[in-house]
Amino acid sequence: MSNKQLITNVGIGLAAASAGILARKTLQKSWEKVTNEPAPKDKESENTDLKEAVTWAVVSGIGAGVARMAVQYVMDKRQSK
């Protein structure tokens, strides 16, 4: 693998990770607006209902995963041109 390919792959990975983090932060803000409560952070918390914790895990996992996949897809398409 050449240096250029390595740098490109690292860049794609960083972009995908950043997109996942940004998506999660955006979802946290949206969750707070919709529910008027902060997003569940600690599964051990007595204030967090199981249904709420599972819903948050699904929503945040899908959102961050889709964001990372979208960035990866776009960057791969760009690289193949």
PDB file of C-alpha atoms in Angstrom, residues 19-66:
ATOM      1  CA  ALA A  19     -19.802  11.812  10.940  1.00  0.00           C
ATOM      2  CA  GLY A  20     -20.871   9.229  13.513  1.00  0.00           C
ATOM      3  CA  ILE A  21     -19.983  11.536  16.399  1.00  0.00           C
ATOM      4  CA  LEU A  22     -21.767  14.476  14.782  1.00  0.00           C
ATOM      5  CA  ALA A  23     -24.838  12.334  14.135  1.00  0.00           C
ATOM      6  CA  ARG A  24     -24.919  11.165  17.749  1.00  0.00           C
ATOM      7  CA  LYS A  25     -24.630  14.753  19.050  1.00  0.00           C
ATOM      8  CA  THR A  26     -27.417  15.856  16.710  1.00  0.00           C
ATOM      9  CA  LEU A  27     -29.586  12.955  17.854  1.00  0.00           C
ATOM     10  CA  GLN A  28     -28.953  13.871  21.506  1.00  0.00           C
ATOM     11  CA  LYS A  29     -30.170  17.424  20.884  1.00  0.00           C
ATOM     12  CA  SER A  30     -33.205  16.136  18.973  1.00  0.00           C
ATOM     13  CA  TRP A  31     -33.999  13.656  21.757  1.00  0.00           C
ATOM     14  CA  GLU A  32     -33.880  16.464  24.327  1.00  0.00           C
ATOM     15  CA  LYS A  33     -36.260  18.620  22.249  1.00  0.00           C
ATOM     16  CA  VAL A  34     -38.748  15.806  21.668  1.00  0.00           C
ATOM     17  CA  THR A  35     -38.767  14.287  25.163  1.00  0.00           C
ATOM     18  CA  ASN A  36     -37.847  17.367  27.230  1.00  0.00           C
ATOM     19  CA  GLU A  37     -35.296  15.151  28.981  1.00  0.00           C
ATOM     20  CA  PRO A  38     -31.608  14.518  28.347  1.00  0.00           C
ATOM     21  CA  ALA A  39     -30.701  11.444  26.336  1.00  0.00           C
ATOM     22  CA  PRO A  40     -29.951   8.414  28.517  1.00  0.00           C
ATOM     23  CA  LYS A  41     -26.213   8.213  29.157  1.00  0.00           C
ATOM     24  CA  ASP A  42     -25.807   5.805  32.027  1.00  0.00           C
ATOM     25  CA  LYS A  43     -27.530   2.432  31.816  1.00  0.00           C
ATOM     26  CA  GLU A  44     -27.098   2.071  35.574  1.00  0.00           C
ATOM     27  CA  SER A  45     -29.125   5.200  36.331  1.00  0.00           C
ATOM     28  CA  GLU A  46     -32.249   4.661  38.406  1.00  0.00           C
ATOM     29  CA  ASN A  47     -33.989   7.445  36.480  1.00  0.00           C
ATOM     30  CA  THR A  48     -33.691   5.681  33.138  1.00  0.00           C
ATOM     31  CA  ASP A  49     -36.553   3.423  32.149  1.00  0.00           C
ATOM     32  CA  LEU A  50     -35.560   0.266  30.252  1.00  0.00           C
ATOM     33  CA  LYS A  51     -37.851   1.136  27.341  1.00  0.00           C
ATOM     34  CA  GLU A  52     -36.305   4.602  27.092  1.00  0.00           C
ATOM     35  CA  ALA A  53     -32.753   3.219  27.256  1.00  0.00           C
ATOM     36  CA  VAL A  54     -33.432   0.618  24.551  1.00  0.00           C
ATOM     37  CA  THR A  55     -35.144   3.181  22.318  1.00  0.00           C
ATOM     38  CA  TRP A  56     -32.202   5.551  22.672  1.00  0.00           C
ATOM     39  CA  ALA A  57     -29.708   2.757  21.951  1.00  0.00           C
ATOM     40  CA  VAL A  58     -31.543   1.788  18.763  1.00  0.00           C
ATOM     41  CA  VAL A  59     -32.047   5.362  17.535  1.00  0.00           C
ATOM     42  CA  SER A  60     -28.501   6.505  18.262  1.00  0.00           C
ATOM     43  CA  GLY A  61     -26.939   3.313  16.913  1.00  0.00           C
ATOM     44  CA  ILE A  62     -28.837   3.457  13.648  1.00  0.00           C
ATOM     45  CA  GLY A  63     -28.265   7.198  13.236  1.00  0.00           C
ATOM     46  CA  ALA A  64     -24.529   7.048  13.844  1.00  0.00           C
ATOM     47  CA  GLY A  65     -24.153   3.911  11.740  1.00  0.00           C
ATOM     48  CA  VAL A  66     -26.002   5.387   8.777  1.00  0.00           C
TER      49      VAL A  66
END
